[in-house]
Structure formats: C-alpha cells, structure tokens
mmCIF file of C-alpha atoms in Angstrom:
data_model
loop_
_atom_site.group_PDB
_atom_site.id
_atom_site.type_symbol
_atom_site.label_atom_id
_atom_site.label_comp_id
_atom_site.label_asym_id
_atom_site.label_seq_id
_atom_site.Cartn_x
_atom_site.Cartn_y
_atom_site.Cartn_z
ATOM 1 C CA MET O 1 0.000 0.000 0.000
ATOM 2 C CA GLY O 2 1.388 3.396 -1.001
ATOM 3 C CA ASP O 3 4.442 1.940 -2.817
ATOM 4 C CA ALA O 4 6.474 4.857 -4.147
ATOM 5 C CA ILE O 5 7.733 2.789 -7.097
ATOM 6 C CA SER O 6 4.480 1.530 -8.589
ATOM 7 C CA SER O 7 0.902 1.286 -7.354
ATOM 8 C CA THR O 8 -2.641 1.753 -8.592
ATOM 9 C CA ILE O 9 -5.644 3.353 -6.931
ATOM 10 C CA ALA O 10 -9.174 2.429 -7.964
ATOM 11 C CA ALA O 11 -11.939 4.937 -7.212
ATOM 12 C CA GLN O 12 -15.563 5.280 -8.198
ATOM 13 C CA ARG O 13 -15.177 9.068 -8.396
ATOM 14 C CA ILE O 14 -12.046 10.950 -9.423
ATOM 15 C CA PHE O 15 -11.741 14.726 -9.449
ATOM 16 C CA ASP O 16 -8.896 15.377 -11.873
ATOM 17 C CA GLY O 17 -8.495 19.080 -11.102
ATOM 18 C CA ASN O 18 -11.070 20.128 -13.695
ATOM 19 C CA ASP O 19 -13.950 17.667 -13.701
ATOM 20 C CA MET O 20 -15.529 14.987 -11.554
ATOM 21 C CA ARG O 21 -15.102 11.692 -13.413
ATOM 22 C CA GLY O 22 -15.017 7.967 -12.796
ATOM 23 C CA PRO O 23 -14.942 5.184 -12.083
ATOM 24 C CA GLY O 24 -11.299 4.790 -12.915
ATOM 25 C CA LEU O 25 -7.822 3.668 -12.048
ATOM 26 C CA VAL O 26 -4.914 6.022 -11.291
ATOM 27 C CA GLY O 27 -1.453 4.569 -11.807
ATOM 28 C CA LEU O 28 1.471 5.888 -9.757
ATOM 29 C CA ALA O 29 5.152 5.354 -10.517
ATOM 30 C CA ASN O 30 8.248 6.902 -8.972
ATOM 31 C CA GLY O 31 6.282 9.528 -7.098
ATOM 32 C CA ARG O 32 4.302 10.726 -10.091
ATOM 33 C CA ILE O 33 1.023 9.992 -11.795
ATOM 34 C CA GLU O 34 1.711 7.613 -14.636
ATOM 35 C CA ASP O 35 -1.735 7.293 -16.172
ATOM 36 C CA ILE O 36 -5.488 7.375 -15.615
ATOM 37 C CA VAL O 37 -7.768 4.756 -17.089
ATOM 38 C CA PHE O 38 -11.516 5.297 -16.864
ATOM 39 C CA GLY O 39 -13.968 2.449 -16.680
ATOM 40 C CA GLU O 40 -14.608 -0.202 -14.049
ATOM 41 C CA PRO O 41 -11.132 -1.432 -12.998
ATOM 42 C CA ALA O 42 -10.604 -5.165 -12.544
ATOM 43 C CA ARG O 43 -7.749 -4.996 -10.079
ATOM 44 C CA ALA O 44 -5.826 -2.375 -8.136
ATOM 45 C CA THR O 45 -3.206 -2.118 -5.435
ATOM 46 C CA ILE O 46 -5.634 0.056 -3.485
ATOM 47 C CA ARG O 47 -9.380 0.050 -3.931
ATOM 48 C CA LEU O 48 -11.154 2.977 -2.265
ATOM 49 C CA PRO O 49 -14.598 2.694 -0.683
ATOM 50 C CA ASP O 50 -17.466 3.187 -3.115
ATOM 51 C CA ASP O 51 -18.378 6.575 -1.620
ATOM 52 C CA ALA O 52 -14.822 7.926 -1.697
ATOM 53 C CA ILE O 53 -13.591 10.673 -3.991
ATOM 54 C CA LEU O 54 -9.960 10.776 -5.098
ATOM 55 C CA ALA O 55 -8.717 14.345 -5.643
ATOM 56 C CA PRO O 56 -5.512 16.372 -5.829
ATOM 57 C CA GLY O 57 -4.096 16.843 -2.333
ATOM 58 C CA PHE O 58 -4.919 20.066 -0.537
ATOM 59 C CA ILE O 59 -2.356 22.883 -0.355
ATOM 60 C CA ASP O 60 -2.477 25.208 2.663
ATOM 61 C CA VAL O 61 -0.328 28.331 2.380
ATOM 62 C CA GLN O 62 -1.064 29.548 5.915
ATOM 63 C CA VAL O 63 -0.756 27.106 8.801
ATOM 64 C CA ASN O 64 0.666 28.398 12.084
ATOM 65 C CA GLY O 65 0.544 25.126 13.957
ATOM 66 C CA GLY O 66 -1.088 21.818 14.688
ATOM 67 C CA GLY O 67 -0.750 18.752 16.860
ATOM 68 C CA GLY O 68 0.034 20.900 19.867
ATOM 69 C CA VAL O 69 2.889 22.723 18.108
ATOM 70 C CA LEU O 70 3.058 26.462 17.359
ATOM 71 C CA LEU O 71 5.834 27.144 14.860
ATOM 72 C CA ASN O 72 6.953 30.266 16.734
ATOM 73 C CA ASP O 73 7.559 28.152 19.840
ATOM 74 C CA GLN O 74 9.178 25.226 18.039
ATOM 75 C CA PRO O 75 10.980 26.456 14.902
ATOM 76 C CA THR O 76 12.706 23.076 14.626
ATOM 77 C CA GLU O 77 12.617 20.134 12.247
ATOM 78 C CA GLU O 78 10.642 18.176 14.821
ATOM 79 C CA GLY O 79 8.115 21.000 15.190
ATOM 80 C CA VAL O 80 7.690 21.412 11.439
ATOM 81 C CA ARG O 81 7.268 17.657 10.989
ATOM 82 C CA ARG O 82 4.574 17.542 13.668
ATOM 83 C CA ILE O 83 2.616 20.360 12.002
ATOM 84 C CA ALA O 84 2.833 18.768 8.537
ATOM 85 C CA GLU O 85 1.885 15.304 9.809
ATOM 86 C CA THR O 86 -1.091 16.649 11.761
ATOM 87 C CA HIS O 87 -2.562 18.479 8.779
ATOM 88 C CA ARG O 88 -1.887 15.584 6.449
ATOM 89 C CA GLY O 89 -4.526 13.701 8.412
ATOM 90 C CA SER O 90 -7.046 16.268 7.148
ATOM 91 C CA GLY O 91 -6.013 16.021 3.512
ATOM 92 C CA THR O 92 -3.223 18.605 3.348
ATOM 93 C CA THR O 93 -0.417 17.146 1.242
ATOM 94 C CA GLY O 94 1.403 20.453 0.780
ATOM 95 C CA CYS O 95 1.731 23.296 3.260
ATOM 96 C CA LEU O 96 3.685 26.394 4.217
ATOM 97 C CA PRO O 97 4.292 26.270 7.998
ATOM 98 C CA THR O 98 3.746 29.862 9.069
ATOM 99 C CA LEU O 99 5.774 32.023 11.453
ATOM 100 C CA ILE O 100 3.936 35.065 12.756
ATOM 101 C CA THR O 101 5.732 38.272 13.732
ATOM 102 C CA ASP O 102 8.552 37.544 16.150
ATOM 103 C CA ARG O 103 12.079 38.445 17.193
ATOM 104 C CA THR O 104 14.935 38.391 14.683
ATOM 105 C CA GLU O 105 16.457 35.426 16.529
ATOM 106 C CA ILE O 106 13.359 33.302 15.913
ATOM 107 C CA ILE O 107 13.386 34.096 12.187
ATOM 108 C CA GLU O 108 17.068 33.174 12.065
ATOM 109 C CA GLN O 109 16.433 29.943 13.944
ATOM 110 C CA LEU O 110 13.803 28.906 11.415
ATOM 111 C CA ALA O 111 16.019 29.984 8.516
ATOM 112 C CA ALA O 112 18.806 27.733 9.795
ATOM 113 C CA ILE O 113 16.676 24.580 9.511
ATOM 114 C CA ALA O 114 14.417 25.582 6.597
ATOM 115 C CA GLU O 115 16.338 23.774 3.863
ATOM 116 C CA ALA O 116 16.430 20.511 5.814
ATOM 117 C CA CYS O 117 12.676 20.794 6.409
ATOM 118 C CA LEU O 118 12.011 20.626 2.679
ATOM 119 C CA ASN O 119 12.704 16.893 2.983
ATOM 120 C CA ILE O 120 9.717 16.522 5.324
ATOM 121 C CA PRO O 121 6.743 15.126 3.376
ATOM 122 C CA GLY O 122 4.246 17.885 2.687
ATOM 123 C CA VAL O 123 6.482 20.893 3.343
ATOM 124 C CA LEU O 124 6.629 23.088 0.234
ATOM 125 C CA GLY O 125 8.296 26.090 1.863
ATOM 126 C CA PHE O 126 7.486 28.546 4.642
ATOM 127 C CA HIS O 127 5.246 31.540 5.216
ATOM 128 C CA LEU O 128 6.626 34.488 7.175
ATOM 129 C CA GLU O 129 3.658 36.584 8.287
ATOM 130 C CA GLY O 130 5.439 39.751 9.375
ATOM 131 C CA PRO O 131 7.298 41.518 10.845
ATOM 132 C CA ALA O 132 6.732 44.350 8.313
ATOM 133 C CA LEU O 133 3.057 44.877 9.148
ATOM 134 C CA ASN O 134 0.948 47.945 9.872
ATOM 135 C CA ALA O 135 0.470 48.173 13.649
ATOM 136 C CA SER O 136 -3.018 49.602 13.126
ATOM 137 C CA ARG O 137 -4.019 46.243 11.578
ATOM 138 C CA LYS O 138 -1.922 43.970 13.768
ATOM 139 C CA GLY O 139 -4.671 41.559 14.791
ATOM 140 C CA ILE O 140 -3.134 39.131 17.270
ATOM 141 C CA HIS O 141 0.451 39.907 16.218
ATOM 142 C CA PRO O 142 2.604 41.454 18.984
ATOM 143 C CA ALA O 143 2.887 45.220 18.447
ATOM 144 C CA SER O 144 6.303 45.233 20.106
ATOM 145 C CA GLU O 145 7.810 43.114 17.317
ATOM 146 C CA ILE O 146 6.224 44.830 14.297
ATOM 147 C CA ARG O 147 8.984 46.680 12.455
ATOM 148 C CA VAL O 148 10.575 47.555 9.152
ATOM 149 C CA PRO O 149 13.132 44.768 8.694
ATOM 150 C CA ASN O 150 16.705 45.667 9.595
ATOM 151 C CA GLY O 151 19.792 44.210 7.960
ATOM 152 C CA ARG O 152 19.739 41.022 10.029
ATOM 153 C CA ASP O 153 16.035 40.557 9.379
ATOM 154 C CA LEU O 154 16.509 41.008 5.648
ATOM 155 C CA ALA O 155 19.343 38.488 5.514
ATOM 156 C CA ALA O 156 17.254 35.865 7.303
ATOM 157 C CA ILE O 157 14.012 36.624 5.452
ATOM 158 C CA GLY O 158 15.738 36.768 2.073
ATOM 159 C CA SER O 159 17.235 33.302 2.590
ATOM 160 C CA PHE O 160 13.738 31.807 2.402
ATOM 161 C CA GLY O 161 13.614 32.820 -1.252
ATOM 162 C CA SER O 162 15.671 29.723 -2.039
ATOM 163 C CA ARG O 163 13.853 27.490 0.453
ATOM 164 C CA GLY O 164 11.087 25.901 -1.587
ATOM 165 C CA ARG O 165 8.172 28.157 -2.520
ATOM 166 C CA SER O 166 8.189 30.482 0.469
ATOM 167 C CA LEU O 167 5.800 33.356 1.080
ATOM 168 C CA LEU O 168 6.156 36.660 2.911
ATOM 169 C CA THR O 169 3.186 38.691 4.122
ATOM 170 C CA LEU O 170 3.825 42.400 4.607
ATOM 171 C CA ALA O 171 2.030 45.729 4.578
ATOM 172 C CA PRO O 172 3.235 47.263 1.300
ATOM 173 C CA GLU O 173 2.712 50.819 2.558
ATOM 174 C CA CYS O 174 5.151 50.147 5.408
ATOM 175 C CA VAL O 175 8.259 49.151 3.433
ATOM 176 C CA PRO O 176 10.365 51.125 0.956
ATOM 177 C CA SER O 177 9.892 50.194 -2.691
ATOM 178 C CA ALA O 178 13.545 49.208 -2.951
ATOM 179 C CA MET O 179 13.114 46.739 -0.088
ATOM 180 C CA LEU O 180 10.056 45.244 -1.741
ATOM 181 C CA ASP O 181 12.031 44.826 -4.968
ATOM 182 C CA GLU O 182 14.881 43.208 -3.040
ATOM 183 C CA LEU O 183 12.592 40.671 -1.374
ATOM 184 C CA ILE O 184 10.885 39.760 -4.647
ATOM 185 C CA GLY O 185 14.298 39.527 -6.296
ATOM 186 C CA ALA O 186 15.376 37.062 -3.608
ATOM 187 C CA GLY O 187 12.725 34.655 -4.865
ATOM 188 C CA LEU O 188 9.988 35.172 -2.295
ATOM 189 C CA THR O 189 6.306 35.222 -3.162
ATOM 190 C CA ILE O 190 4.868 38.367 -1.582
ATOM 191 C CA ALA O 191 1.344 38.873 -0.238
ATOM 192 C CA ALA O 192 -0.182 42.021 1.205
ATOM 193 C CA GLY O 193 -1.758 41.656 4.621
ATOM 194 C CA HIS O 194 -2.193 43.271 8.041
ATOM 195 C CA SER O 195 -2.243 46.436 5.995
ATOM 196 C CA GLU O 196 -3.865 49.878 5.850
ATOM 197 C CA ALA O 197 -2.957 50.265 2.182
ATOM 198 C CA THR O 198 -5.101 52.392 -0.066
ATOM 199 C CA ALA O 199 -6.294 50.859 -3.310
ATOM 200 C CA THR O 200 -3.695 52.951 -5.135
ATOM 201 C CA GLU O 201 -0.902 51.669 -2.891
ATOM 202 C CA ALA O 202 -2.118 48.112 -3.366
ATOM 203 C CA ALA O 203 -2.141 48.543 -7.151
ATOM 204 C CA GLN O 204 1.377 49.966 -7.075
ATOM 205 C CA ALA O 205 2.525 46.978 -5.020
ATOM 206 C CA ALA O 206 0.910 44.565 -7.493
ATOM 207 C CA ALA O 207 2.693 46.338 -10.329
ATOM 208 C CA ARG O 208 6.006 45.711 -8.517
ATOM 209 C CA GLY O 209 5.260 42.009 -8.125
ATOM 210 C CA VAL O 210 3.082 41.496 -5.048
ATOM 211 C CA SER O 211 0.850 38.622 -6.118
ATOM 212 C CA GLY O 212 -1.411 37.770 -3.185
ATOM 213 C CA VAL O 213 -3.520 38.993 -0.294
ATOM 214 C CA THR O 214 -3.424 37.234 3.066
ATOM 215 C CA HIS O 215 -6.732 36.236 4.735
ATOM 216 C CA LEU O 216 -8.972 38.515 2.680
ATOM 217 C CA PHE O 217 -11.216 40.884 4.703
ATOM 218 C CA ASN O 218 -9.323 40.255 7.942
ATOM 219 C CA ALA O 219 -6.760 42.743 9.304
ATOM 220 C CA MET O 220 -6.797 45.112 6.324
ATOM 221 C CA SER O 221 -8.263 48.376 5.048
ATOM 222 C CA GLN O 222 -11.887 47.847 4.068
ATOM 223 C CA LEU O 223 -13.944 48.719 1.004
ATOM 224 C CA SER O 224 -15.788 52.032 1.257
ATOM 225 C CA ALA O 225 -17.465 54.429 -1.153
ATOM 226 C CA ARG O 226 -14.497 56.697 -1.848
ATOM 227 C CA GLU O 227 -11.571 54.519 -0.781
ATOM 228 C CA PRO O 228 -11.670 50.877 -1.874
ATOM 229 C CA GLY O 229 -8.804 49.935 0.437
ATOM 230 C CA LEU O 230 -6.943 46.650 0.210
ATOM 231 C CA VAL O 231 -10.211 44.696 0.203
ATOM 232 C CA GLY O 232 -11.460 46.590 -2.839
ATOM 233 C CA ALA O 233 -8.122 46.270 -4.608
ATOM 234 C CA ALA O 234 -8.031 42.534 -3.954
ATOM 235 C CA LEU O 235 -11.561 42.050 -5.281
ATOM 236 C CA ALA O 236 -10.980 44.131 -8.411
ATOM 237 C CA ASP O 237 -7.407 43.239 -9.423
ATOM 238 C CA SER O 238 -7.159 40.010 -11.423
ATOM 239 C CA ARG O 239 -3.401 39.898 -10.827
ATOM 240 C CA LEU O 240 -3.932 39.158 -7.148
ATOM 241 C CA PHE O 241 -4.665 35.794 -5.587
ATOM 242 C CA ALA O 242 -6.450 35.924 -2.236
ATOM 243 C CA GLY O 243 -6.487 33.471 0.636
ATOM 244 C CA ILE O 244 -9.680 33.279 2.667
ATOM 245 C CA ILE O 245 -10.579 31.604 5.967
ATOM 246 C CA CYS O 246 -13.795 29.720 5.329
ATOM 247 C CA ASP O 247 -14.881 28.836 8.858
ATOM 248 C CA GLY O 248 -18.059 30.929 9.104
ATOM 249 C CA ILE O 249 -16.373 33.011 11.821
ATOM 250 C CA HIS O 250 -13.693 35.117 10.156
ATOM 251 C CA VAL O 251 -15.782 36.100 7.125
ATOM 252 C CA ASP O 252 -19.556 36.378 6.837
ATOM 253 C CA PRO O 253 -21.080 34.011 4.245
ATOM 254 C CA THR O 254 -22.323 36.961 2.167
ATOM 255 C CA SER O 255 -18.798 38.366 2.022
ATOM 256 C CA LEU O 256 -17.503 34.926 1.084
ATOM 257 C CA ARG O 257 -19.903 34.831 -1.852
ATOM 258 C CA ILE O 258 -18.945 38.351 -2.924
ATOM 259 C CA ALA O 259 -15.276 37.351 -2.865
ATOM 260 C CA LEU O 260 -15.914 34.287 -5.003
ATOM 261 C CA HIS O 261 -18.070 36.264 -7.434
ATOM 262 C CA CYS O 262 -15.285 38.840 -7.873
ATOM 263 C CA LYS O 263 -12.222 36.598 -7.799
ATOM 264 C CA GLY O 264 -13.510 33.298 -9.125
ATOM 265 C CA ARG O 265 -12.276 29.871 -8.174
ATOM 266 C CA ASP O 266 -8.953 30.414 -9.968
ATOM 267 C CA ARG O 267 -7.887 33.356 -7.782
ATOM 268 C CA LEU O 268 -9.600 32.692 -4.436
ATOM 269 C CA MET O 269 -7.939 29.985 -2.342
ATOM 270 C CA LEU O 270 -8.858 28.295 0.899
ATOM 271 C CA VAL O 271 -6.476 28.615 3.854
ATOM 272 C CA THR O 272 -6.791 27.433 7.439
ATOM 273 C CA ASP O 273 -4.684 29.927 9.446
ATOM 274 C CA ALA O 274 -4.633 26.951 11.831
ATOM 275 C CA MET O 275 -3.280 27.160 15.358
ATOM 276 C CA PRO O 276 -1.723 24.392 17.504
ATOM 277 C CA LEU O 277 -4.974 23.082 18.968
ATOM 278 C CA VAL O 278 -5.871 21.426 15.648
ATOM 279 C CA GLY O 279 -5.402 17.699 16.101
ATOM 280 C CA THR O 280 -5.599 17.863 19.907
ATOM 281 C CA ASP O 281 -8.277 17.839 22.586
ATOM 282 C CA GLU O 282 -6.863 20.945 24.260
ATOM 283 C CA THR O 283 -8.895 24.138 24.586
ATOM 284 C CA GLU O 284 -6.186 26.727 25.234
ATOM 285 C CA PHE O 285 -2.575 27.560 24.465
ATOM 286 C CA MET O 286 -0.116 30.390 25.017
ATOM 287 C CA LEU O 287 0.767 32.750 22.175
ATOM 288 C CA GLN O 288 3.705 35.031 22.940
ATOM 289 C CA GLY O 289 2.680 35.398 26.572
ATOM 290 C CA ARG O 290 -1.085 35.639 25.975
ATOM 291 C CA LYS O 291 -3.607 32.904 26.707
ATOM 292 C CA ILE O 292 -5.637 31.911 23.644
ATOM 293 C CA THR O 293 -8.912 30.143 24.349
ATOM 294 C CA LEU O 294 -11.055 27.920 22.126
ATOM 295 C CA HIS O 295 -14.830 28.272 22.526
ATOM 296 C CA ASP O 296 -17.497 27.382 19.954
ATOM 297 C CA ASN O 297 -14.737 26.796 17.403
ATOM 298 C CA ARG O 298 -13.495 30.375 17.894
ATOM 299 C CA LEU O 299 -9.968 31.173 19.077
ATOM 300 C CA THR O 300 -9.619 34.470 20.918
ATOM 301 C CA GLY O 301 -7.088 36.325 23.019
ATOM 302 C CA PRO O 302 -7.808 37.973 26.375
ATOM 303 C CA ASP O 303 -9.311 41.059 24.686
ATOM 304 C CA GLY O 304 -11.509 39.036 22.319
ATOM 305 C CA THR O 305 -9.254 39.423 19.269
ATOM 306 C CA LEU O 306 -9.413 36.483 16.889
ATOM 307 C CA ALA O 307 -6.201 34.471 17.093
ATOM 308 C CA GLY O 308 -5.969 32.353 13.983
ATOM 309 C CA ALA O 309 -8.479 29.604 13.311
ATOM 310 C CA HIS O 310 -9.417 26.148 14.533
ATOM 311 C CA LEU O 311 -9.812 24.737 11.050
ATOM 312 C CA THR O 312 -8.542 22.011 8.728
ATOM 313 C CA MET O 313 -8.552 21.965 4.949
ATOM 314 C CA ILE O 314 -11.160 19.230 4.645
ATOM 315 C CA GLU O 315 -13.405 21.327 6.902
ATOM 316 C CA ALA O 316 -12.705 24.394 4.769
ATOM 317 C CA VAL O 317 -13.741 22.451 1.656
ATOM 318 C CA ARG O 318 -16.927 21.258 3.363
ATOM 319 C CA ASN O 319 -17.689 24.774 4.587
ATOM 320 C CA ALA O 320 -17.112 26.282 1.149
ATOM 321 C CA VAL O 321 -19.660 23.935 -0.396
ATOM 322 C CA ALA O 322 -22.199 24.784 2.320
ATOM 323 C CA LEU O 323 -21.575 28.507 2.857
ATOM 324 C CA LEU O 324 -20.959 29.521 -0.743
ATOM 325 C CA ALA O 325 -23.503 27.082 -2.241
ATOM 326 C CA ILE O 326 -20.985 25.950 -4.850
ATOM 327 C CA PRO O 327 -20.247 22.602 -6.497
ATOM 328 C CA LEU O 328 -17.710 20.428 -4.727
ATOM 329 C CA ALA O 329 -15.455 20.721 -7.771
ATOM 330 C CA ASP O 330 -15.111 24.484 -7.243
ATOM 331 C CA ALA O 331 -14.199 24.028 -3.574
ATOM 332 C CA LEU O 332 -11.591 21.416 -4.485
ATOM 333 C CA ILE O 333 -10.020 23.747 -7.039
ATOM 334 C CA MET O 334 -9.792 26.462 -4.377
ATOM 335 C CA ALA O 335 -8.067 23.972 -2.070
ATOM 336 C CA SER O 336 -5.521 22.599 -4.527
ATOM 337 C CA ARG O 337 -5.180 23.930 -8.062
ATOM 338 C CA THR O 338 -5.429 27.601 -7.138
ATOM 339 C CA PRO O 339 -2.850 27.604 -4.324
ATOM 340 C CA ALA O 340 -0.568 25.541 -6.570
ATOM 341 C CA ALA O 341 -0.810 28.265 -9.207
ATOM 342 C CA PHE O 342 -0.199 30.972 -6.594
ATOM 343 C CA LEU O 343 3.046 29.253 -5.605
ATOM 344 C CA GLY O 344 4.101 28.700 -9.208
ATOM 345 C CA LEU O 345 3.595 24.949 -8.936
ATOM 346 C CA GLU O 346 0.708 24.608 -11.392
ATOM 347 C CA ALA O 347 2.733 22.255 -13.617
ATOM 348 C CA GLU O 348 3.462 19.958 -10.652
ATOM 349 C CA LEU O 349 0.487 19.991 -8.303
ATOM 350 C CA GLY O 350 -3.262 20.535 -8.257
ATOM 351 C CA ARG O 351 -4.286 18.039 -10.936
ATOM 352 C CA ILE O 352 -4.511 14.306 -11.424
ATOM 353 C CA ALA O 353 -2.837 14.006 -14.789
ATOM 354 C CA PRO O 354 0.134 12.100 -16.214
ATOM 355 C CA GLY O 355 3.425 13.636 -15.116
ATOM 356 C CA TYR O 356 2.009 15.478 -12.110
ATOM 357 C CA ARG O 357 3.328 14.676 -8.668
ATOM 358 C CA ALA O 358 1.280 11.990 -6.937
ATOM 359 C CA ASP O 359 -0.001 14.184 -4.097
ATOM 360 C CA LEU O 360 -3.549 12.969 -3.537
ATOM 361 C CA VAL O 361 -6.365 12.873 -1.018
ATOM 362 C CA ALA O 362 -9.303 10.492 -0.706
ATOM 363 C CA PHE O 363 -12.361 11.423 1.346
ATOM 364 C CA ASN O 364 -15.908 10.145 1.700
ATOM 365 C CA LYS O 365 -19.314 11.803 1.439
ATOM 366 C CA ARG O 366 -19.125 12.795 5.122
ATOM 367 C CA PHE O 367 -15.923 14.736 4.362
ATOM 368 C CA GLU O 368 -13.823 12.269 6.297
ATOM 369 C CA VAL O 369 -10.313 11.806 4.920
ATOM 370 C CA VAL O 370 -9.634 8.119 4.322
ATOM 371 C CA GLY O 371 -6.263 8.350 2.616
ATOM 372 C CA THR O 372 -3.478 10.658 1.467
ATOM 373 C CA TRP O 373 -0.472 10.220 -0.820
ATOM 374 C CA ILE O 374 2.585 12.462 -1.003
ATOM 375 C CA ALA O 375 4.898 11.749 -3.931
ATOM 376 C CA GLY O 376 3.113 8.413 -4.260
ATOM 377 C CA ILE O 377 3.658 7.286 -0.672
ATOM 378 C CA GLY O 378 0.304 6.711 0.968
ATOM 379 C CA THR O 379 -1.328 6.510 4.334
ATOM 380 C CA THR O 380 -4.854 5.199 4.749
ATOM 381 C CA ARG O 381 -7.369 4.926 7.545
ATOM 382 C CA ALA O 382 -9.439 1.901 8.457
ATOM 383 C CA CYS O 383 -12.843 1.912 6.801
ATOM 384 C CA PRO O 384 -15.262 -0.470 8.581
ATOM 385 C CA GLY O 385 -17.011 -2.952 6.325
ATOM 386 C CA ARG O 386 -14.710 -2.340 3.355
ATOM 387 C CA GLU O 387 -12.477 -5.349 3.028
ATOM 388 C CA THR O 388 -11.176 -4.201 -0.350
ATOM 389 C CA PHE O 389 -9.819 -0.923 1.052
ATOM 390 C CA GLY O 390 -6.071 -1.326 1.063
ATOM 391 C CA GLU O 391 -4.311 -4.141 -0.711
ATOM 392 C CA ALA O 392 -6.549 -5.715 -3.326
ATOM 393 C CA ARG O 393 -7.308 -9.391 -2.806
#
C-alpha cells in the first residue's frame, strides 16, 4: 500500500483538477502519476470505498501550527514535521508552515533549519507573516515586534527565497519600494496583509510584483465608497490571488460569496490559518505570553481578538460547499489547483494528470479523509465494512 515505485488506486469518483469523473484507475510510478484509465477497474493495489472521492491533495499556504505545536515556539525540524503530519490527516499534502511576527532570533532559527525541512513530506516552503506589518491592523500579532526589517532581518528573510516556494506577508505601505524589490528579487512570493494600504498603494505593489492577499477581509483596510482599500483592490485586481478563511467566523457568508463572485475559483484559495490546537483535545494555548482560548470553534485572546483559526482543509472544503452554495469541484479547485498556481507549482500539483506529482487525497461523502499520498507514498485509515480498502485481494 502506497508503494512509491508503482501502485494503482481504484476509485468510483475521481476529481482530476477540472472535472468529476469515474470510475477509474490512477497509476502511480516513482512519485508521479503515470496514467489514468476510466472504466470499471478489474484490479488495483488500493481500492477505495465506493463513496470515496480521489482528488488532488490540498495545499495550505497559511498554517501556524497543529498537533500541539506552534511554529513560533518550536521552529525546529521536529516541530515542522509535527505540524505537517497533523494536517496531512485532514487532507493537506502540501503546506507552508507559518511564522507570525517575532524576534529576529526566531526568524534566524527557522532559517537555519528551513532547507532541511524541505525533505519533510508535505512541506513546500514557509510563510513568514510579518514583521513588516501595519500596527493599526496587527490583529493578534505582537505590536512590540512589528517593524521595518533591519539588515539582520533582511538576511534571514531573504534566505527563504531559495527554500522551496516560500511566502512573505507584509504591509506594502510600510516598506520602501527598494526593499520590496529586493525581497521579490530574492525569490519570495509576496502577499499584502495586516495592511492599511489604499487601493492605489495596493495597485502599485501589485505592479512591482506582489501577487497575493493574506486572509482577505481580515486585518486590512476595508472597502468604502471613496476609498476601496486593500479589500477593494483585492476584489478588483485580477493579478492578485487571495487566501480566505472559510470557517463561518472570520468572514460572513455573504462576504464569502462576494469574494468568489469577484475573484472566481482560480484566484480565491482556501487557507486554514490553523493554530496548535488542531489535532488535539486541548482548549487553550499560550501565544507570545497571551492565553488563547477555544470556545465554539473560535480562538480568541484575552481582549476578544481572533487568534488564527481552529480549522482544517477538509473542513474548509466542506464549509465552502455549504456557505458559498458551490459545487464540490469548485471548492476542491480552491483547495488545490489555485494555491498551486499561486506558488508557481501549477505544472506539478493541483491536478490528477500524467506527469504530475502523486499528491492525492481520498475522502468520503461525510468529508472524512480516508487516505493521502505524497509523492506516491500513501497513508490510509481503516474503513469499517470495506475489506477491499487497502491491498486488493
């Protein structure tokens, strides 16, 4: 099961990144998809339950923690592995472990182990959310650490440009244009977030190479009649991808639908903004000296400020279908193909097609993940009453 050299997966329904098809057989070889044959398969290495859907694995570009680990507290290979493994259980086969605003030493500590972490299954790079944010839109980020990067910061941050497909969130109005050019030149993908940018400033940043917006609607200048703000710029500018937290808490369902109407499924992508309680039974944790409490699926600090989300990607997909009233195919595109394109990995990930990397997820009609594959190596969960799930007999 999950042989990286050669294996076959039989599924009644296959979402190939464009269309829902099936039944069929997906052949894997040497970590890649070798072929897809549609029609009732006679034999397979792995035969999924009849109600399971096989789809491209989910890609989460904003995941602060999981399995009891907050990246800021454990910027180590062990910490990164724990986060990636926890979210894999919910269908995430590619992620950017995310470091929120912190001291220079913490950024340097993560930078020192970042290259080694790219060997951890599911780690595509890293997301540095800060420190160049606008303090007026700080959210839960510590005001004391928000700053224009100094020389040491820039050296550490810039090194992530050659560490997979790493992302930096900043407030474009808070950094000099030359610094923005330097960071883009280093190879980083740049997103605007925690920002008070005007629509004009956002457009200027996009013209320089900023390509995304972090957690649309949250912690940014809002759309109004005479100043569209970063929200308006994100909705109107087709150059910009936008991540959105689809938990029914961070963004009202009407705003979710407006975002999808404006951006479309090829520019709006699902993110979790997950915190360390995901994958645990705990109800609180400490974030940079502040107690964060989970209640009714909402994470808040002592003053009531939202502190990330208690969300997984399979839940985000389920919520998107329900809250946006969209076909499952659209939600799956927003969870895989679109973030792959944002990271420049559209020729590698986000589709089930010959030559693509064999990063896959299987889930049932109850949105329960029953299997994942990363580069063709699979893990599956027991499925009562399905003797054919696993090695074919």
